[in-house]
Structures are given as structure tokens and as C-alpha cells.
Tab-separated table of C-alpha atoms and ligand atoms in Angstrom:
chain	number	residue	atom	x	y	z
A	1453	MET	CA	61.695	68.262	97.164
A	1454	SER	CA	65.166	67.662	95.691
A	1455	GLU	CA	65.716	67.961	91.922
A	1456	PRO	CA	65.785	64.612	90.041
A	1457	ILE	CA	69.301	63.585	89.006
A	1458	LYS	CA	70.162	64.494	85.410
A	1459	PRO	CA	72.004	61.402	84.154
A	1460	ILE	CA	75.362	61.455	82.365
A	1461	VAL	CA	74.505	60.905	78.697
A	1462	ASP	CA	76.728	60.716	75.622
A	1463	GLY	CA	76.087	62.115	72.144
A	1464	PHE	CA	74.258	58.918	71.154
A	1465	GLY	CA	71.832	58.954	74.076
A	1466	ARG	CA	73.602	56.235	76.067
A	1467	LYS	CA	73.158	56.748	79.802
A	1468	HIS	CA	76.356	56.224	81.829
A	1469	ASP	CA	75.841	54.963	85.368
A	1470	TYR	CA	78.726	52.528	85.846
A	1471	LEU	CA	82.127	53.810	87.003
A	1472	ARG	CA	85.285	51.727	86.984
A	1473	ILE	CA	87.999	53.204	89.180
A	1474	SER	CA	91.594	52.093	88.845
A	1475	LEU	CA	93.242	52.328	92.272
A	1476	THR	CA	96.828	51.840	91.132
A	1477	GLU	CA	99.093	51.077	88.174
A	1478	ARG	CA	101.120	48.696	90.326
A	1479	CYS	CA	100.632	44.943	90.414
A	1480	ASN	CA	102.018	41.828	92.080
A	1481	LEU	CA	101.743	39.924	88.761
A	1482	ARG	CA	103.169	40.732	85.315
A	1483	CYS	CA	100.648	39.262	82.823
A	1484	PHE	CA	102.295	39.745	79.443
A	1485	TYR	CA	99.089	40.906	77.685
A	1486	CYS	CA	98.561	43.651	80.261
A	1487	MET	CA	101.933	44.803	81.595
A	1488	PRO	CA	104.601	45.723	78.996
A	1489	GLU	CA	107.769	43.654	79.361
A	1490	GLU	CA	109.813	46.709	80.354
A	1491	GLY	CA	107.245	47.437	83.116
A	1492	VAL	CA	105.548	50.793	83.549
A	1493	LYS	CA	107.396	54.001	84.287
A	1494	LEU	CA	107.315	54.713	88.008
A	1495	ARG	CA	105.880	58.129	88.742
A	1496	ASP	CA	105.724	60.253	91.837
A	1497	LYS	CA	102.913	59.417	94.273
A	1498	SER	CA	101.552	62.949	93.897
A	1499	GLU	CA	100.572	62.169	90.287
A	1500	PHE	CA	97.983	59.671	91.480
A	1501	MET	CA	94.703	60.106	93.322
A	1502	SER	CA	95.031	59.808	97.079
A	1503	ALA	CA	92.474	57.757	98.993
A	1504	GLU	CA	90.545	60.890	99.968
A	1505	GLU	CA	90.567	62.224	96.399
A	1506	THR	CA	89.342	58.883	95.082
A	1507	ILE	CA	86.458	58.879	97.544
A	1508	GLU	CA	85.490	62.524	96.988
A	1509	ILE	CA	85.588	62.193	93.187
A	1510	ALA	CA	83.546	58.976	93.420
A	1511	LYS	CA	80.930	60.884	95.423
A	1512	VAL	CA	80.601	63.437	92.607
A	1513	PHE	CA	79.888	60.607	90.153
A	1514	VAL	CA	77.310	59.105	92.525
A	1515	GLY	CA	75.648	62.527	92.680
A	1516	LEU	CA	75.382	62.345	88.865
A	1517	GLY	CA	73.514	59.061	88.937
A	1518	VAL	CA	76.288	56.441	89.008
A	1519	LYS	CA	74.803	53.264	90.475
A	1520	LYS	CA	77.682	50.838	90.264
A	1521	ILE	CA	81.391	51.224	91.045
A	1522	ARG	CA	83.995	48.600	90.220
A	1523	LEU	CA	87.500	48.845	91.659
A	1524	THR	CA	90.255	47.656	89.406
A	1525	GLY	CA	93.839	48.461	88.452
A	1526	GLY	CA	96.716	47.343	88.251
A	1527	GLU	CA	95.979	45.191	91.239
A	1528	PRO	CA	93.546	47.215	93.383
A	1529	LEU	CA	94.394	45.350	96.581
A	1530	VAL	CA	98.072	46.407	96.526
A	1531	LYS	CA	97.106	50.077	96.894
A	1532	ASN	CA	98.250	51.143	100.388
A	1533	ASP	CA	94.840	52.442	101.447
A	1534	ALA	CA	92.789	49.781	99.658
A	1535	GLU	CA	90.982	48.707	102.827
A	1536	TYR	CA	90.026	52.282	103.767
A	1537	ILE	CA	88.847	53.099	100.221
A	1538	ILE	CA	86.742	49.928	100.014
A	1539	ARG	CA	85.113	50.619	103.379
A	1540	GLU	CA	84.354	54.261	102.510
A	1541	LEU	CA	82.964	53.471	99.053
A	1542	GLY	CA	80.884	50.746	100.688
A	1543	LYS	CA	78.988	53.502	102.520
A	1544	LEU	CA	77.796	55.076	99.245
A	1545	PRO	CA	74.432	54.138	97.707
A	1546	VAL	CA	76.015	52.053	94.928
A	1547	GLU	CA	76.645	48.430	94.050
A	1548	LEU	CA	80.337	48.017	94.834
A	1549	ALA	CA	82.372	45.353	93.013
A	1550	ILE	CA	86.031	44.522	92.465
A	1551	THR	CA	88.265	42.872	89.867
A	1552	THR	CA	91.372	41.304	91.379
A	1553	ASN	CA	94.033	38.727	90.627
A	1554	ALA	CA	93.179	37.264	94.074
A	1555	VAL	CA	96.821	36.917	95.179
A	1556	ILE	CA	96.097	38.616	98.528
A	1557	VAL	CA	92.308	38.239	98.671
A	1558	HIS	CA	92.557	36.178	101.900
A	1559	ARG	CA	93.405	39.412	103.744
A	1560	PHE	CA	90.246	41.148	102.526
A	1561	ILE	CA	87.378	38.684	103.042
A	1562	ASP	CA	85.913	40.557	106.040
A	1563	VAL	CA	86.524	43.957	104.441
A	1564	PHE	CA	84.592	42.889	101.324
A	1565	LYS	CA	81.734	41.583	103.442
A	1566	GLU	CA	81.569	44.692	105.597
A	1567	ALA	CA	81.608	46.935	102.506
A	1568	GLY	CA	78.708	44.999	100.978
A	1569	ILE	CA	80.679	43.517	98.076
A	1570	HIS	CA	78.845	40.425	96.805
A	1571	SER	CA	80.548	39.744	93.516
A	1572	VAL	CA	84.298	39.371	92.916
A	1573	ASN	CA	85.904	39.019	89.471
A	1574	VAL	CA	89.161	37.060	89.486
A	1575	SER	CA	91.573	36.712	86.560
A	1576	LEU	CA	92.934	33.249	85.892
A	1577	ASP	CA	94.073	32.389	82.377
A	1578	SER	CA	95.100	28.785	82.870
A	1579	LEU	CA	94.270	25.857	85.109
A	1580	LYS	CA	97.798	24.539	84.590
A	1581	GLU	CA	100.179	25.821	87.218
A	1582	GLU	CA	103.266	26.131	85.057
A	1583	ARG	CA	101.390	27.793	82.208
A	1584	PHE	CA	99.651	30.276	84.504
A	1585	ASN	CA	102.905	31.194	86.161
A	1586	ASP	CA	104.506	31.714	82.737
A	1587	ILE	CA	101.681	34.017	81.631
A	1588	SER	CA	101.778	36.036	84.846
A	1589	ARG	CA	105.609	35.874	85.176
A	1590	ARG	CA	105.202	35.085	88.899
A	1591	ASN	CA	104.485	31.967	91.028
A	1592	TYR	CA	101.153	32.472	92.734
A	1593	PHE	CA	98.961	29.851	91.025
A	1594	LYS	CA	98.253	27.759	94.161
A	1595	GLN	CA	97.560	30.805	96.312
A	1596	ILE	CA	95.099	32.156	93.743
A	1597	LYS	CA	93.278	28.820	93.433
A	1598	ASP	CA	93.007	28.614	97.249
A	1599	ASN	CA	91.675	32.152	97.379
A	1600	ILE	CA	89.051	31.408	94.722
A	1601	ASP	CA	87.857	28.510	96.921
A	1602	LEU	CA	87.885	30.815	99.936
A	1603	LEU	CA	85.710	33.373	98.150
A	1604	ILE	CA	83.203	30.696	97.132
A	1605	GLU	CA	83.138	29.214	100.672
A	1606	ASN	CA	82.396	32.674	101.996
A	1607	GLY	CA	79.392	33.066	99.720
A	1608	PHE	CA	80.783	35.522	97.153
A	1609	HIS	CA	79.598	35.294	93.559
A	1610	VAL	CA	82.872	34.615	91.729
A	1611	LYS	CA	83.468	35.372	88.066
A	1612	ILE	CA	86.674	34.031	86.530
A	1613	ASN	CA	88.127	36.151	83.700
A	1614	VAL	CA	90.078	34.136	81.142
A	1615	VAL	CA	91.844	35.997	78.321
A	1616	VAL	CA	91.895	33.472	75.480
A	1617	ILE	CA	94.914	33.620	73.178
A	1618	LYS	CA	95.631	31.478	70.117
A	1619	ASP	CA	98.220	28.734	70.679
A	1620	LEU	CA	98.484	29.674	74.342
A	1621	ASN	CA	95.419	28.564	76.312
A	1622	GLU	CA	92.625	27.950	73.785
A	1623	ASP	CA	93.081	24.228	74.468
A	1624	GLU	CA	91.718	24.862	78.003
A	1625	ILE	CA	88.318	26.294	77.013
A	1626	VAL	CA	86.649	22.938	77.671
A	1627	ASP	CA	88.434	22.495	81.034
A	1628	PHE	CA	87.227	25.902	82.187
A	1629	VAL	CA	83.627	25.146	81.155
A	1630	THR	CA	83.826	21.742	82.860
A	1631	TRP	CA	84.816	23.559	86.082
A	1632	THR	CA	81.320	25.192	86.033
A	1633	GLN	CA	79.615	21.810	86.055
A	1634	LYS	CA	80.114	21.136	89.761
A	1635	THR	CA	81.147	24.553	91.006
A	1636	ASN	CA	78.881	27.558	91.300
A	1637	LEU	CA	81.052	30.113	89.521
A	1638	HIS	CA	80.856	32.042	86.277
A	1639	VAL	CA	83.709	31.691	83.782
A	1640	ARG	CA	84.070	34.523	81.253
A	1641	PHE	CA	86.222	34.090	78.188
A	1642	ILE	CA	87.630	37.432	77.052
A	1643	GLU	CA	88.981	38.049	73.570
A	1644	PHE	CA	92.570	39.283	73.596
A	1645	MET	CA	92.481	43.059	73.143
A	1646	PRO	CA	95.166	45.433	71.804
A	1647	PHE	CA	96.923	47.860	74.156
A	1648	ASP	CA	100.305	49.536	74.077
A	1649	GLY	CA	103.176	47.142	74.621
A	1650	ASN	CA	101.226	43.847	74.408
A	1651	ASN	CA	102.161	42.746	70.864
A	1652	TRP	CA	98.530	42.267	69.907
A	1653	ASN	CA	97.847	40.811	66.526
A	1654	TRP	CA	94.579	39.762	64.843
A	1655	ASP	CA	96.018	36.258	64.419
A	1656	LYS	CA	96.342	35.786	68.188
A	1657	LYS	CA	92.697	36.344	68.961
A	1658	VAL	CA	90.235	33.501	69.481
A	1659	SER	CA	86.821	34.746	68.381
A	1660	PHE	CA	83.406	34.401	69.983
A	1661	LYS	CA	82.463	31.814	67.325
A	1662	GLU	CA	85.645	29.800	67.840
A	1663	ILE	CA	85.136	29.702	71.609
A	1664	LEU	CA	81.552	28.432	71.246
A	1665	ALA	CA	82.656	25.909	68.618
A	1666	ALA	CA	85.334	24.581	70.988
A	1667	VAL	CA	82.727	24.070	73.749
A	1668	GLY	CA	80.387	22.298	71.308
A	1669	LEU	CA	83.149	20.068	70.015
A	1670	GLY	CA	84.478	19.155	73.440
A	1671	LEU	CA	81.237	18.809	75.416
A	1672	GLY	CA	78.523	18.323	72.796
A	1673	LYS	CA	76.488	21.120	71.264
A	1674	ASP	CA	73.271	19.905	72.927
A	1675	ASN	CA	74.893	19.945	76.355
A	1676	PHE	CA	74.906	23.698	76.826
A	1677	ILE	CA	72.227	26.350	76.507
A	1678	LYS	CA	72.022	30.116	76.055
A	1679	ILE	CA	70.812	31.951	79.155
A	1680	GLU	CA	69.562	35.480	79.564
A	1681	ASP	CA	72.006	38.423	79.484
A	1682	ALA	CA	71.467	41.256	81.956
A	1683	PRO	CA	70.886	44.739	80.476
A	1684	ASN	CA	74.245	46.426	79.651
A	1685	ASP	CA	75.971	43.061	80.124
A	1686	THR	CA	79.108	42.786	77.998
A	1687	THR	CA	78.985	38.992	78.276
A	1688	ARG	CA	76.920	36.578	76.188
A	1689	ASN	CA	75.965	33.947	78.762
A	1690	TYR	CA	75.553	30.167	78.605
A	1691	LYS	CA	75.400	27.179	80.939
A	1692	LEU	CA	75.918	23.472	80.785
A	1693	VAL	CA	72.542	21.729	80.900
A	1694	ASP	CA	73.407	20.124	84.252
A	1695	GLY	CA	75.873	22.824	85.373
A	1696	LYS	CA	75.893	24.500	88.784
A	1697	GLY	CA	77.718	27.500	87.363
A	1698	THR	CA	77.600	29.381	84.063
A	1699	PHE	CA	79.999	30.622	81.405
A	1700	GLY	CA	80.094	33.503	78.964
A	1701	ILE	CA	82.071	35.249	76.255
A	1702	ILE	CA	83.160	38.884	76.147
A	1703	SER	CA	83.861	39.681	72.526
A	1704	SER	CA	85.071	43.268	72.451
A	1705	VAL	CA	87.068	42.591	69.298
A	1706	THR	CA	84.893	40.478	66.982
A	1707	ASN	CA	81.420	41.300	68.251
A	1708	PRO	CA	81.488	44.510	70.301
A	1709	PHE	CA	78.741	45.657	72.643
A	1710	CYS	CA	79.174	49.418	72.206
A	1711	ASP	CA	75.474	50.132	71.585
A	1712	THR	CA	74.593	49.471	75.238
A	1713	CYS	CA	77.817	50.734	76.817
A	1714	ASN	CA	77.257	52.518	80.156
A	1715	ARG	CA	80.883	52.525	81.366
A	1716	ILE	CA	83.085	55.380	82.510
A	1717	ARG	CA	86.703	54.742	83.432
A	1718	LEU	CA	88.711	56.744	85.935
A	1719	THR	CA	92.440	55.995	85.803
A	1720	ALA	CA	94.640	55.905	88.908
A	1721	ASP	CA	96.123	59.266	87.851
A	1722	GLY	CA	92.664	60.800	87.761
A	1723	LYS	CA	91.895	60.883	84.020
A	1724	ILE	CA	88.497	60.001	82.590
A	1725	LYS	CA	88.568	57.599	79.679
A	1726	ASN	CA	85.209	57.451	77.957
A	1727	CYS	CA	86.101	54.175	76.208
A	1728	LEU	CA	88.674	51.452	76.831
A	1729	PHE	CA	89.906	51.880	73.252
A	1730	SER	CA	89.938	55.659	73.181
A	1731	ALA	CA	93.152	57.663	73.459
A	1732	TYR	CA	91.094	60.713	74.461
A	1733	GLU	CA	91.395	61.561	78.178
A	1734	THR	CA	90.084	64.280	80.488
A	1735	ASP	CA	92.196	65.353	83.438
A	1736	LEU	CA	89.753	65.326	86.330
A	1737	LEU	CA	92.317	65.204	89.128
A	1738	SER	CA	94.035	68.507	88.242
A	1739	ALA	CA	90.649	70.206	87.982
A	1740	PHE	CA	89.562	68.694	91.309
A	1741	ARG	CA	92.772	69.929	92.969
A	1742	SER	CA	92.143	73.426	91.589
A	1743	ASN	CA	88.595	73.417	92.969
A	1744	LEU	CA	87.129	73.651	89.463
A	1745	ASP	CA	83.691	72.363	88.549
A	1746	ILE	CA	84.329	68.711	87.691
A	1747	GLU	CA	80.681	67.933	86.957
A	1748	SER	CA	80.785	69.806	83.642
A	1749	LEU	CA	84.126	68.149	82.777
A	1750	ILE	CA	82.614	64.706	83.404
A	1751	ARG	CA	79.540	65.446	81.268
A	1752	ASP	CA	81.691	66.873	78.496
A	1753	ALA	CA	84.098	63.896	78.519
A	1754	ILE	CA	81.239	61.440	78.142
A	1755	HIS	CA	79.440	63.570	75.568
A	1756	LYS	CA	82.544	63.242	73.360
A	1757	LYS	CA	82.435	59.454	73.424
A	1758	GLU	CA	82.685	57.847	69.984
A	1759	LYS	CA	79.911	55.552	68.762
A	1760	GLU	CA	82.089	52.453	68.590
A	1761	ARG	CA	85.458	51.221	69.908
A	1762	GLY	CA	87.093	54.594	70.470
A	1763	GLY	CA	86.373	55.725	66.893
A	1764	MET	CA	87.687	52.582	65.167
A	1765	PRO	CA	84.494	50.879	63.887
A	1766	GLU	CA	86.459	48.655	61.492
A	1767	PHE	CA	89.101	47.858	64.103
A	1768	SER	CA	91.572	46.938	61.374
A	1769	HIS	CA	95.106	46.015	62.360
A	1770	GLU	CA	96.308	49.288	60.797
A	1771	ASP	CA	93.762	51.325	62.804
A	1772	VAL	CA	94.869	49.645	65.996
A	1773	LEU	CA	98.598	50.122	65.335
A	1774	LYS	CA	98.135	53.811	64.510
A	1775	HIS	CA	96.077	54.356	67.616
A	1776	ASN	CA	97.949	55.601	70.671
A	1777	ASN	CA	96.529	54.055	73.801
A	1778	ARG	CA	98.007	53.294	77.185
A	1779	SER	CA	98.921	49.794	78.301
A	1780	MET	CA	95.990	48.016	79.983
A	1781	ILE	CA	97.670	48.092	83.381
A	1782	THR	CA	97.696	51.917	83.328
A	1783	ILE	CA	94.069	52.171	82.170
A	1784	GLY	CA	92.348	49.742	84.500
A	1785	GLY	CA	90.538	46.801	82.931
B	2038	LIG	N1	94.679	42.966	88.499
B	2038	LIG	C1	93.281	42.714	88.370
B	2038	LIG	C2	93.025	41.460	87.577
B	2038	LIG	O1	93.921	40.973	86.904
B	2038	LIG	O2	91.899	40.973	87.613
B	2038	LIG	C3	92.492	43.861	87.795
B	2038	LIG	C4	93.063	44.606	86.634
B	2038	LIG	S1	93.171	43.716	85.119
B	2038	LIG	C5	93.823	44.937	84.041
B	2038	LIG	C6	91.472	43.580	84.679
B	2038	LIG	C7	91.135	42.587	83.610
B	2038	LIG	O3	91.671	43.013	82.374
B	2038	LIG	C8	91.676	41.204	83.873
B	2038	LIG	O4	90.632	40.269	83.859
B	2038	LIG	C9	92.604	40.969	82.700
B	2038	LIG	O5	92.618	39.630	82.316
B	2038	LIG	C10	92.012	41.864	81.642
B	2038	LIG	N2	92.971	42.213	80.597
B	2038	LIG	C11	94.179	42.794	80.745
B	2038	LIG	N3	94.784	42.948	79.537
B	2038	LIG	C12	93.933	42.455	78.604
B	2038	LIG	C13	93.979	42.306	77.186
B	2038	LIG	N4	95.019	42.700	76.472
B	2038	LIG	N5	92.922	41.738	76.563
B	2038	LIG	C14	91.851	41.312	77.264
B	2038	LIG	N6	91.743	41.438	78.607
B	2038	LIG	C15	92.770	41.985	79.277
B	2039	LIG	FE1	98.258	42.622	87.062
B	2039	LIG	FE2	95.721	42.156	86.459
B	2039	LIG	FE3	97.385	43.167	84.638
B	2039	LIG	FE4	97.722	40.677	85.391
B	2039	LIG	S1	95.920	41.491	84.347
B	2039	LIG	S2	99.368	42.225	85.204
B	2039	LIG	S3	97.101	40.745	87.485
B	2039	LIG	S4	96.733	44.146	86.473
């Protein structure tokens, strides 16, 4: 009989069985809150995980009890070998999911189906074409909207990620929730988070409470209800009383969910980040290339995880400014 798997556990007893792999730092959009205005420094291809390395490292995590893998980036679908990686990871005994900006999703519908992907997260921060194109500094709004429809028509569970920013798109909270009335999708409002090069400021965030208040004011506070949250879910979920879809709020800034965190991040250049907000990284790729034991490195990296928000429980503006972290596009959201 084979030995039971010893799970990856941190110093606070949290079991980690969810791996988010960034496939690339490149992207076909330039969302200002994610990609620094000057872009990201181009590095040699050899500094990043190849398709084979990504797959082999993922297998090690699966052997340590990882049950879910999400592909992200940058834009995961612009990675040259994206199709091959998705198909190979689809053969592993995990729930495979993806977060994409949907610009080229139409080329991947069959690949997703064949790899057993059921749920696709798509980022869309505005329902107004001009505004969306301003935020993303490109002109793909119509293509993205068409691809969201295509995903729904093809039976995928679609979650729309909306980063809510003061004086930018908070006036669209009600429009996004109204979208869930007749359409079976899940809208998730995400508080604006600080990363290098995105000019974050406490004043630009729209809090959990403010988002709920806006829904109540616009649609009536008796017209939506709280629904159950899945275990380890970072989203607090709601639905309109007569809604086909649902909506939720991810409040990493004002109301974090660190106590149930089960996430491990692997960057495109093969570093483990044990928390989105942590500057601490473990170089797994170099160790893998030197045939070293990466299992102990993985366990050690997670064991060192801080209790809350990368060691900034207060999350004051000063803490955040002092803290050296990468830009979101180079971490993988
Ligand atoms: N390119 C894909 C996409 O946009 O969905 C995947 C990568 S993107 C970095 C993953 C998620 O991170 C997106 O939903 C994006 O909106 C979110 N994100 C990026 N920067 C953020 C920030 N500063 N605050 C909150 N969410 C952010
Ligand atoms: Fe690209 Fe996604 Fe970042 Fe926008 S949020 S720049 S689509 S990686």
C-alpha cells in the first residue's frame, strides 16, 4: 500500500493544496493597476520555466497533495506553448482552472474542454467600451465581450473579475450586478491592491462595505441575499433575489481572508511566493535545473509563510510603501 500524502502545511497549520502557476509575464493588454507604465523589463527566455519544466514542477506539487491548479500570468494564453501545457496539466488528477483577459479565448474553447476546464475567470473592469480600453490601454473591448458570450454558450462557468477603483469605475457596480440578473455568470468585485509601479493609495480603494452599500442603494437592500461561501473561498458571495447569476466581493485589503488561505504561487521565472503580498521568494527553478530536492524547498517556503498579508497585519500605507514587492503582472494574480 502506498504511503498517504503528507500535505504542505505552514507554521500556522494551514494546509496548502491550491497552486497558481503564472505562465508568462507578457500580456496583450496593459491594465494600469497591473502593468507598470514603463512596462516590465524583458528578460532572456532561459530565465523562465519552459513548458516541460512547468509540467514537471506541477507534478511534484500534485505529489504533495495539490488538488487545484490555476493558470494565470501575465496573460497565460499568450505563452507560446499554452495549448500544450493546458493539455498536459489536464491529464493530472487536479481541478484545472484559468484566469484570462479573454482576448484570444476563441482559439482555446476546444482545448479547455478537452483539458477538463469547467470554470474560466475573465477580467473586465468596465462595461463601457471607451473606459475599458483606457484602463487596459488597448482596444479589445468588443472581442472580450464576444468571447465571454462564447464561453457561456459553450457551457463554461464564467467569473468576471472587476477591480473597483475610486472615481474610476465604482459608478458601474450596479450595472455589473444587474448583468447577473439575466445571465448565469458570477461577478467578483476585487479591492484595488498595492503592487510595485501601480500608484496604489488607500484613498483609491473601494471597500467591501462601500461595494455592498452601492448595491443596496442602486437595487434595494431587500433585493439581494447572502449565499454560502465555499471553504477557502476568498469571495463573500451574494445574489439578486431573482438573479440567474451571482456576485461577490474579494476584500484582500479591508477584510482579508488569510486565516483560511491555501494558496501557493509559482511565478513564470520559477519562484515560489507563499503570499501575494510577501516579498519573500524561493527559487525553485534553479534547484530543479540542478536536480536538487525541490520537495523540501517547497515545504520550507510554505512553512515560512506569515500569518497575515505577507507580514503586514496593519497594512498601513507606510508598511505598503516600505514593502518591496513585484508588480502584479510579474507575480501572477
Ligand atoms: N491576464 C489575466 C487576467 O487579466 O485575468 C490573468 C492575470 S491578472 C494579473 C489576474 C487578476 O489580477 C485579474 O483579475 C486582475 O484584474 C487582477 N489584478 C491585477 N492587478 C491588480 C491589483 N492591483 N489589484 C487587484 N487586482 C488586480
Ligand atoms: Fe494583462 Fe491581466 Fe495584468 Fe491586465 S490584469 S495587464 S490583462 S495580466
